[in-house]
Amino acid sequence: MLGILTFGDSITHGGGELQWGVALQGWAHWVARALGLPYSSYAVDGADVRGVVGEQIPAFLARAQQPEGPYDLGCLYIGTNDVRGFGWDPVAFEAGLREALAFLAERCERVLTLTIPVDLGRPRAGAKVHELNAIVERSARASGALVVDLRGFRGRRVLMADHVHPTALGQVAIAERALGVLAAEGVPERAAPSALIAPGKMTRIGRLRGDATYAYRHAKVSARAGWIVLRVKAGRPPTPAAPGEPA
């Protein structure tokens, strides 16, 4: 068995700022470390489901030494950029998601996919997230994939000020939810991700500095969200990139 194979966007790709001395790496990478398995990721920042099917899967087929597998676990977390865009197409999303899950199911002993936090983005993605999550669960049932529920995933400790990207500790929290789902299926972890990190000592000044930085970034995100809402209400939609940085 070849370990863990992943597709997705920046949330799976990881990368970013330290948080209390913890480096930011993708949740699926933490899962691989916790299970003691090799890790192969084709996730790309800004990807949507079309990118998974049209770019990441072909990249895997072109570069992998054993493209037929078998892998222990396939991970797919996608949809954040689909649902935050102005051109949300649930029919096309479901078709692409099912294709990607089927591809993983052919090569992996188990497949894991994730729902998306309901409180997503600023401005909020809104009711579209519920529609997307229903698609994820329906498609997972059809392919036999396991589902990690992130609907209620929220809070300053685990999400950045944009309410989209996980913090370093947020990636650990997602990984531990995923490991809980796997444990229920008879796949025990060898070490909890939280036991693999050694956060730096947080002083009072460090906490205040962190509070100030978060407040500043949150104010910028909120101001931008307000501008977008006003533009839309005035019939002048912002550019496609305006909702915020892609995941």
PDB file of C-alpha atoms in Angstrom:
ATOM      1  CA  MET A   1       0.000   0.000   0.000  1.00  0.00           C
ATOM      2  CA  LEU A   2       1.237   3.458  -0.934  1.00  0.00           C
ATOM      3  CA  GLY A   3      -0.115   5.629   1.875  1.00  0.00           C
ATOM      4  CA  ILE A   4      -2.367   8.666   1.463  1.00  0.00           C
ATOM      5  CA  LEU A   5      -3.358  10.343  -1.822  1.00  0.00           C
ATOM      6  CA  THR A   6      -5.011  13.767  -1.678  1.00  0.00           C
ATOM      7  CA  PHE A   7      -6.675  16.251  -3.996  1.00  0.00           C
ATOM      8  CA  GLY A   8      -8.103  19.650  -3.094  1.00  0.00           C
ATOM      9  CA  ASP A   9      -7.464  23.370  -2.685  1.00  0.00           C
ATOM     10  CA  SER A  10      -5.301  25.473  -0.345  1.00  0.00           C
ATOM     11  CA  ILE A  11      -7.093  24.145   2.734  1.00  0.00           C
ATOM     12  CA  THR A  12      -5.612  20.718   2.007  1.00  0.00           C
ATOM     13  CA  HIS A  13      -2.404  22.075   0.500  1.00  0.00           C
ATOM     14  CA  GLY A  14      -1.664  24.026   3.688  1.00  0.00           C
ATOM     15  CA  GLY A  15       1.083  26.588   4.025  1.00  0.00           C
ATOM     16  CA  GLY A  16       0.943  29.929   5.792  1.00  0.00           C
ATOM     17  CA  GLU A  17       1.784  31.551   9.100  1.00  0.00           C
ATOM     18  CA  LEU A  18       3.029  30.085  12.340  1.00  0.00           C
ATOM     19  CA  GLN A  19       0.497  29.998  15.154  1.00  0.00           C
ATOM     20  CA  TRP A  20       1.911  29.852  18.659  1.00  0.00           C
ATOM     21  CA  GLY A  21       5.027  28.233  17.242  1.00  0.00           C
ATOM     22  CA  VAL A  22       3.125  25.622  15.229  1.00  0.00           C
ATOM     23  CA  ALA A  23       3.883  25.491  11.494  1.00  0.00           C
ATOM     24  CA  LEU A  24       0.878  25.480   9.168  1.00  0.00           C
ATOM     25  CA  GLN A  25       0.543  22.296   7.131  1.00  0.00           C
ATOM     26  CA  GLY A  26      -2.489  20.670   5.560  1.00  0.00           C
ATOM     27  CA  TRP A  27      -4.900  18.573   7.615  1.00  0.00           C
ATOM     28  CA  ALA A  28      -4.347  15.479   5.437  1.00  0.00           C
ATOM     29  CA  HIS A  29      -0.601  15.746   6.043  1.00  0.00           C
ATOM     30  CA  TRP A  30      -1.299  15.648   9.780  1.00  0.00           C
ATOM     31  CA  VAL A  31      -3.480  12.575   9.201  1.00  0.00           C
ATOM     32  CA  ALA A  32      -0.598  10.879   7.370  1.00  0.00           C
ATOM     33  CA  ARG A  33       1.786  11.667  10.213  1.00  0.00           C
ATOM     34  CA  ALA A  34      -0.687  10.387  12.798  1.00  0.00           C
ATOM     35  CA  LEU A  35      -1.160   7.123  10.903  1.00  0.00           C
ATOM     36  CA  GLY A  36       2.521   6.725  10.027  1.00  0.00           C
ATOM     37  CA  LEU A  37       1.795   6.597   6.288  1.00  0.00           C
ATOM     38  CA  PRO A  38       3.521   8.107   3.221  1.00  0.00           C
ATOM     39  CA  TYR A  39       1.805  11.214   1.860  1.00  0.00           C
ATOM     40  CA  SER A  40       1.194  12.257  -1.759  1.00  0.00           C
ATOM     41  CA  SER A  41      -0.692  15.505  -2.369  1.00  0.00           C
ATOM     42  CA  TYR A  42      -1.792  17.083  -5.637  1.00  0.00           C
ATOM     43  CA  ALA A  43      -3.857  19.837  -3.981  1.00  0.00           C
ATOM     44  CA  VAL A  44      -3.444  23.308  -5.499  1.00  0.00           C
ATOM     45  CA  ASP A  45      -4.249  26.736  -4.068  1.00  0.00           C
ATOM     46  CA  GLY A  46      -7.387  28.239  -5.593  1.00  0.00           C
ATOM     47  CA  ALA A  47      -8.667  24.948  -7.009  1.00  0.00           C
ATOM     48  CA  ASP A  48     -12.319  24.152  -7.627  1.00  0.00           C
ATOM     49  CA  VAL A  49     -13.834  20.818  -8.586  1.00  0.00           C
ATOM     50  CA  ARG A  50     -13.025  21.421 -12.270  1.00  0.00           C
ATOM     51  CA  GLY A  51      -9.389  21.838 -11.284  1.00  0.00           C
ATOM     52  CA  VAL A  52      -9.421  18.525  -9.435  1.00  0.00           C
ATOM     53  CA  VAL A  53     -10.879  16.626 -12.383  1.00  0.00           C
ATOM     54  CA  GLY A  54      -9.197  18.536 -15.196  1.00  0.00           C
ATOM     55  CA  GLU A  55      -5.760  19.284 -13.712  1.00  0.00           C
ATOM     56  CA  GLN A  56      -4.944  17.454 -10.477  1.00  0.00           C
ATOM     57  CA  ILE A  57      -6.040  13.972 -11.539  1.00  0.00           C
ATOM     58  CA  PRO A  58      -4.184  14.240 -14.896  1.00  0.00           C
ATOM     59  CA  ALA A  59      -1.091  15.505 -13.002  1.00  0.00           C
ATOM     60  CA  PHE A  60      -1.266  12.468 -10.736  1.00  0.00           C
ATOM     61  CA  LEU A  61      -1.622  10.089 -13.692  1.00  0.00           C
ATOM     62  CA  ALA A  62       1.337  11.715 -15.422  1.00  0.00           C
ATOM     63  CA  ARG A  63       3.692  11.854 -12.433  1.00  0.00           C
ATOM     64  CA  ALA A  64       2.871   8.983 -10.093  1.00  0.00           C
ATOM     65  CA  GLN A  65       5.134   5.952 -10.353  1.00  0.00           C
ATOM     66  CA  GLN A  66       2.191   3.658  -9.572  1.00  0.00           C
ATOM     67  CA  PRO A  67      -0.918   5.500 -10.806  1.00  0.00           C
ATOM     68  CA  GLU A  68      -3.150   2.469 -10.254  1.00  0.00           C
ATOM     69  CA  GLY A  69      -2.289   2.319  -6.545  1.00  0.00           C
ATOM     70  CA  PRO A  70      -3.200   0.779  -4.249  1.00  0.00           C
ATOM     71  CA  TYR A  71      -3.340   3.540  -1.617  1.00  0.00           C
ATOM     72  CA  ASP A  72      -4.429   3.133   1.990  1.00  0.00           C
ATOM     73  CA  LEU A  73      -6.530   6.300   1.969  1.00  0.00           C
ATOM     74  CA  GLY A  74      -7.770   8.844  -0.557  1.00  0.00           C
ATOM     75  CA  CYS A  75      -8.674  12.348   0.680  1.00  0.00           C
ATOM     76  CA  LEU A  76     -10.737  14.933  -1.169  1.00  0.00           C
ATOM     77  CA  TYR A  77     -11.743  18.296   0.284  1.00  0.00           C
ATOM     78  CA  ILE A  78     -13.112  20.594  -2.411  1.00  0.00           C
ATOM     79  CA  GLY A  79     -15.951  23.065  -2.911  1.00  0.00           C
ATOM     80  CA  THR A  80     -14.931  26.203  -1.038  1.00  0.00           C
ATOM     81  CA  ASN A  81     -13.969  28.066  -4.207  1.00  0.00           C
ATOM     82  CA  ASP A  82     -16.947  26.629  -6.113  1.00  0.00           C
ATOM     83  CA  VAL A  83     -19.517  27.841  -3.595  1.00  0.00           C
ATOM     84  CA  ARG A  84     -17.897  31.238  -2.987  1.00  0.00           C
ATOM     85  CA  GLY A  85     -17.848  32.127  -6.669  1.00  0.00           C
ATOM     86  CA  PHE A  86     -20.583  33.993  -8.515  1.00  0.00           C
ATOM     87  CA  GLY A  87     -21.059  31.094 -10.926  1.00  0.00           C
ATOM     88  CA  TRP A  88     -22.042  28.385  -8.428  1.00  0.00           C
ATOM     89  CA  ASP A  89     -23.401  25.442 -10.430  1.00  0.00           C
ATOM     90  CA  PRO A  90     -24.594  22.611  -8.161  1.00  0.00           C
ATOM     91  CA  VAL A  91     -25.207  20.210 -11.049  1.00  0.00           C
ATOM     92  CA  ALA A  92     -21.689  20.608 -12.439  1.00  0.00           C
ATOM     93  CA  PHE A  93     -20.206  20.439  -8.943  1.00  0.00           C
ATOM     94  CA  GLU A  94     -21.939  17.164  -8.165  1.00  0.00           C
ATOM     95  CA  ALA A  95     -20.847  15.624 -11.455  1.00  0.00           C
ATOM     96  CA  GLY A  96     -17.217  16.600 -10.842  1.00  0.00           C
ATOM     97  CA  LEU A  97     -17.278  15.504  -7.222  1.00  0.00           C
ATOM     98  CA  ARG A  98     -18.663  12.086  -8.100  1.00  0.00           C
ATOM     99  CA  GLU A  99     -16.037  11.647 -10.796  1.00  0.00           C
ATOM    100  CA  ALA A 100     -13.224  12.518  -8.383  1.00  0.00           C
ATOM    101  CA  LEU A 101     -14.573  10.263  -5.616  1.00  0.00           C
ATOM    102  CA  ALA A 102     -14.951   7.376  -8.059  1.00  0.00           C
ATOM    103  CA  PHE A 103     -11.364   7.886  -9.229  1.00  0.00           C
ATOM    104  CA  LEU A 104     -10.113   7.667  -5.651  1.00  0.00           C
ATOM    105  CA  ALA A 105     -12.340   4.695  -4.831  1.00  0.00           C
ATOM    106  CA  GLU A 106     -10.729   2.707  -7.661  1.00  0.00           C
ATOM    107  CA  ARG A 107      -7.257   3.219  -6.162  1.00  0.00           C
ATOM    108  CA  CYS A 108      -7.753   3.534  -2.398  1.00  0.00           C
ATOM    109  CA  GLU A 109      -8.829   1.123   0.305  1.00  0.00           C
ATOM    110  CA  ARG A 110     -10.808   3.941   1.925  1.00  0.00           C
ATOM    111  CA  VAL A 111     -11.869   7.399   0.742  1.00  0.00           C
ATOM    112  CA  LEU A 112     -12.484  10.403   2.957  1.00  0.00           C
ATOM    113  CA  THR A 113     -14.259  13.617   2.004  1.00  0.00           C
ATOM    114  CA  LEU A 114     -15.446  16.614   4.040  1.00  0.00           C
ATOM    115  CA  THR A 115     -18.394  18.956   4.331  1.00  0.00           C
ATOM    116  CA  ILE A 116     -17.754  22.720   4.504  1.00  0.00           C
ATOM    117  CA  PRO A 117     -18.278  25.110   7.434  1.00  0.00           C
ATOM    118  CA  VAL A 118     -21.666  26.809   7.260  1.00  0.00           C
ATOM    119  CA  ASP A 119     -20.236  30.139   8.453  1.00  0.00           C
ATOM    120  CA  LEU A 120     -18.042  30.422   5.366  1.00  0.00           C
ATOM    121  CA  GLY A 121     -16.402  33.623   4.157  1.00  0.00           C
ATOM    122  CA  ARG A 122     -17.179  37.315   4.362  1.00  0.00           C
ATOM    123  CA  PRO A 123     -19.642  38.101   2.885  1.00  0.00           C
ATOM    124  CA  ARG A 124     -21.001  34.719   3.907  1.00  0.00           C
ATOM    125  CA  ALA A 125     -21.539  32.192   1.152  1.00  0.00           C
ATOM    126  CA  GLY A 126     -24.977  31.638   2.694  1.00  0.00           C
ATOM    127  CA  ALA A 127     -27.530  29.000   1.749  1.00  0.00           C
ATOM    128  CA  LYS A 128     -25.335  27.682  -1.064  1.00  0.00           C
ATOM    129  CA  VAL A 129     -23.176  25.959   1.565  1.00  0.00           C
ATOM    130  CA  HIS A 130     -26.128  23.849   2.738  1.00  0.00           C
ATOM    131  CA  GLU A 131     -26.742  22.839  -0.877  1.00  0.00           C
ATOM    132  CA  LEU A 132     -23.085  21.919  -1.331  1.00  0.00           C
ATOM    133  CA  ASN A 133     -22.980  19.880   1.878  1.00  0.00           C
ATOM    134  CA  ALA A 134     -26.045  17.906   0.814  1.00  0.00           C
ATOM    135  CA  ILE A 135     -24.253  17.124  -2.457  1.00  0.00           C
ATOM    136  CA  VAL A 136     -21.124  16.012  -0.585  1.00  0.00           C
ATOM    137  CA  GLU A 137     -23.093  13.631   1.625  1.00  0.00           C
ATOM    138  CA  ARG A 138     -25.159  12.271  -1.269  1.00  0.00           C
ATOM    139  CA  SER A 139     -22.081  11.712  -3.421  1.00  0.00           C
ATOM    140  CA  ALA A 140     -20.191  10.090  -0.551  1.00  0.00           C
ATOM    141  CA  ARG A 141     -23.012   7.614   0.018  1.00  0.00           C
ATOM    142  CA  ALA A 142     -23.036   6.747  -3.674  1.00  0.00           C
ATOM    143  CA  SER A 143     -19.289   6.061  -3.752  1.00  0.00           C
ATOM    144  CA  GLY A 144     -18.890   4.534  -0.302  1.00  0.00           C
ATOM    145  CA  ALA A 145     -16.701   7.408   0.946  1.00  0.00           C
ATOM    146  CA  LEU A 146     -16.463   8.420   4.592  1.00  0.00           C
ATOM    147  CA  VAL A 147     -17.531  11.965   5.543  1.00  0.00           C
ATOM    148  CA  VAL A 148     -15.935  14.330   8.047  1.00  0.00           C
ATOM    149  CA  ASP A 149     -18.526  16.865   9.176  1.00  0.00           C
ATOM    150  CA  LEU A 150     -17.177  20.435   9.363  1.00  0.00           C
ATOM    151  CA  ARG A 151     -20.522  22.250   9.320  1.00  0.00           C
ATOM    152  CA  GLY A 152     -20.004  23.769  12.753  1.00  0.00           C
ATOM    153  CA  PHE A 153     -16.273  24.378  12.372  1.00  0.00           C
ATOM    154  CA  ARG A 154     -15.675  27.989  13.415  1.00  0.00           C
ATOM    155  CA  GLY A 155     -13.864  30.263  15.848  1.00  0.00           C
ATOM    156  CA  ARG A 156     -10.787  32.428  16.041  1.00  0.00           C
ATOM    157  CA  ARG A 157      -8.528  29.643  17.259  1.00  0.00           C
ATOM    158  CA  VAL A 158      -9.199  27.420  14.236  1.00  0.00           C
ATOM    159  CA  LEU A 159     -10.023  29.866  11.409  1.00  0.00           C
ATOM    160  CA  MET A 160      -8.213  32.897  10.050  1.00  0.00           C
ATOM    161  CA  ALA A 161      -9.902  36.291   9.900  1.00  0.00           C
ATOM    162  CA  ASP A 162     -11.263  35.559   6.414  1.00  0.00           C
ATOM    163  CA  HIS A 163     -13.477  32.790   7.891  1.00  0.00           C
ATOM    164  CA  VAL A 164     -12.218  30.483   5.128  1.00  0.00           C
ATOM    165  CA  HIS A 165      -8.688  29.256   5.777  1.00  0.00           C
ATOM    166  CA  PRO A 166      -7.832  27.194   8.852  1.00  0.00           C
ATOM    167  CA  THR A 167      -5.115  28.351  11.192  1.00  0.00           C
ATOM    168  CA  ALA A 168      -2.239  26.031  12.032  1.00  0.00           C
ATOM    169  CA  LEU A 169      -4.201  24.715  15.010  1.00  0.00           C
ATOM    170  CA  GLY A 170      -7.326  24.572  12.838  1.00  0.00           C
ATOM    171  CA  GLN A 171      -5.566  22.167  10.485  1.00  0.00           C
ATOM    172  CA  VAL A 172      -4.709  19.996  13.484  1.00  0.00           C
ATOM    173  CA  ALA A 173      -8.350  20.127  14.627  1.00  0.00           C
ATOM    174  CA  ILE A 174      -9.607  19.028  11.191  1.00  0.00           C
ATOM    175  CA  ALA A 175      -7.090  16.189  11.154  1.00  0.00           C
ATOM    176  CA  GLU A 176      -8.260  14.966  14.543  1.00  0.00           C
ATOM    177  CA  ARG A 177     -11.880  14.966  13.354  1.00  0.00           C
ATOM    178  CA  ALA A 178     -10.817  12.956  10.315  1.00  0.00           C
ATOM    179  CA  LEU A 179      -8.910  10.518  12.503  1.00  0.00           C
ATOM    180  CA  GLY A 180     -12.009  10.091  14.669  1.00  0.00           C
ATOM    181  CA  VAL A 181     -14.010   9.052  11.613  1.00  0.00           C
ATOM    182  CA  LEU A 182     -11.266   6.630  10.569  1.00  0.00           C
ATOM    183  CA  ALA A 183     -10.995   5.178  14.077  1.00  0.00           C
ATOM    184  CA  ALA A 184     -14.707   4.350  13.983  1.00  0.00           C
ATOM    185  CA  GLU A 185     -13.949   2.340  10.828  1.00  0.00           C
ATOM    186  CA  GLY A 186     -11.166   0.374  12.498  1.00  0.00           C
ATOM    187  CA  VAL A 187      -8.191   2.560  11.507  1.00  0.00           C
ATOM    188  CA  PRO A 188      -6.508   3.596  14.761  1.00  0.00           C
ATOM    189  CA  GLU A 189      -4.040   6.467  14.892  1.00  0.00           C
ATOM    190  CA  ARG A 190      -0.481   5.858  16.068  1.00  0.00           C
ATOM    191  CA  ALA A 191      -0.195   9.346  17.555  1.00  0.00           C
ATOM    192  CA  ALA A 192      -2.640  12.226  17.914  1.00  0.00           C
ATOM    193  CA  PRO A 193      -1.622  15.284  15.845  1.00  0.00           C
ATOM    194  CA  SER A 194      -1.894  17.475  18.942  1.00  0.00           C
ATOM    195  CA  ALA A 195       0.758  15.257  20.553  1.00  0.00           C
ATOM    196  CA  LEU A 196       3.109  15.875  17.620  1.00  0.00           C
ATOM    197  CA  ILE A 197       3.278  19.640  18.065  1.00  0.00           C
ATOM    198  CA  ALA A 198       5.154  21.718  20.603  1.00  0.00           C
ATOM    199  CA  PRO A 199       3.541  25.186  20.650  1.00  0.00           C
ATOM    200  CA  GLY A 200       5.801  27.994  21.765  1.00  0.00           C
ATOM    201  CA  LYS A 201       5.114  29.560  25.121  1.00  0.00           C
ATOM    202  CA  MET A 202       2.429  32.238  24.719  1.00  0.00           C
ATOM    203  CA  THR A 203       3.163  35.287  26.862  1.00  0.00           C
ATOM    204  CA  ARG A 204       0.674  37.997  27.775  1.00  0.00           C
ATOM    205  CA  ILE A 205       2.319  40.354  25.289  1.00  0.00           C
ATOM    206  CA  GLY A 206       2.197  37.647  22.657  1.00  0.00           C
ATOM    207  CA  ARG A 207      -1.518  37.170  23.250  1.00  0.00           C
ATOM    208  CA  LEU A 208      -2.139  40.910  23.021  1.00  0.00           C
ATOM    209  CA  ARG A 209      -0.128  41.122  19.816  1.00  0.00           C
ATOM    210  CA  GLY A 210      -2.105  38.230  18.397  1.00  0.00           C
ATOM    211  CA  ASP A 211      -5.393  39.862  19.436  1.00  0.00           C
ATOM    212  CA  ALA A 212      -4.412  43.136  17.753  1.00  0.00           C
ATOM    213  CA  THR A 213      -3.321  41.427  14.536  1.00  0.00           C
ATOM    214  CA  TYR A 214      -6.516  39.382  14.345  1.00  0.00           C
ATOM    215  CA  ALA A 215      -8.693  42.438  15.059  1.00  0.00           C
ATOM    216  CA  TYR A 216      -6.950  44.436  12.316  1.00  0.00           C
ATOM    217  CA  ARG A 217      -7.313  41.652   9.747  1.00  0.00           C
ATOM    218  CA  HIS A 218     -10.899  40.963  10.735  1.00  0.00           C
ATOM    219  CA  ALA A 219     -11.757  44.661  10.317  1.00  0.00           C
ATOM    220  CA  LYS A 220     -10.250  44.631   6.803  1.00  0.00           C
ATOM    221  CA  VAL A 221     -12.224  41.526   5.849  1.00  0.00           C
ATOM    222  CA  SER A 222     -15.457  42.988   7.275  1.00  0.00           C
ATOM    223  CA  ALA A 223     -14.950  46.313   5.460  1.00  0.00           C
ATOM    224  CA  ARG A 224     -14.363  44.532   2.170  1.00  0.00           C
ATOM    225  CA  ALA A 225     -17.413  42.352   2.716  1.00  0.00           C
ATOM    226  CA  GLY A 226     -19.536  45.448   3.356  1.00  0.00           C
ATOM    227  CA  TRP A 227     -18.252  47.043   0.150  1.00  0.00           C
ATOM    228  CA  ILE A 228     -19.169  43.935  -1.846  1.00  0.00           C
ATOM    229  CA  VAL A 229     -22.690  43.846  -0.396  1.00  0.00           C
ATOM    230  CA  LEU A 230     -23.251  47.520  -1.242  1.00  0.00           C
ATOM    231  CA  ARG A 231     -22.002  47.005  -4.811  1.00  0.00           C
ATOM    232  CA  VAL A 232     -24.291  44.021  -5.339  1.00  0.00           C
ATOM    233  CA  LYS A 233     -27.313  45.864  -3.918  1.00  0.00           C
ATOM    234  CA  ALA A 234     -26.567  48.748  -6.270  1.00  0.00           C
ATOM    235  CA  GLY A 235     -26.542  46.381  -9.226  1.00  0.00           C
ATOM    236  CA  ARG A 236     -22.821  46.721  -9.751  1.00  0.00           C
ATOM    237  CA  PRO A 237     -21.315  43.282  -9.022  1.00  0.00           C
ATOM    238  CA  PRO A 238     -17.651  43.299  -8.040  1.00  0.00           C
ATOM    239  CA  THR A 239     -15.078  41.402 -10.026  1.00  0.00           C
ATOM    240  CA  PRO A 240     -15.023  37.594  -9.581  1.00  0.00           C
ATOM    241  CA  ALA A 241     -11.966  37.896  -7.320  1.00  0.00           C
ATOM    242  CA  ALA A 242     -13.695  40.362  -5.001  1.00  0.00           C
ATOM    243  CA  PRO A 243     -15.161  37.902  -2.460  1.00  0.00           C
ATOM    244  CA  GLY A 244     -11.661  37.300  -1.110  1.00  0.00           C
ATOM    245  CA  GLU A 245      -8.580  35.238  -1.613  1.00  0.00           C
ATOM    246  CA  PRO A 246      -9.184  31.796  -3.098  1.00  0.00           C
ATOM    247  CA  ALA A 247      -8.844  28.713  -0.951  1.00  0.00           C
TER     248      ALA A 247
END
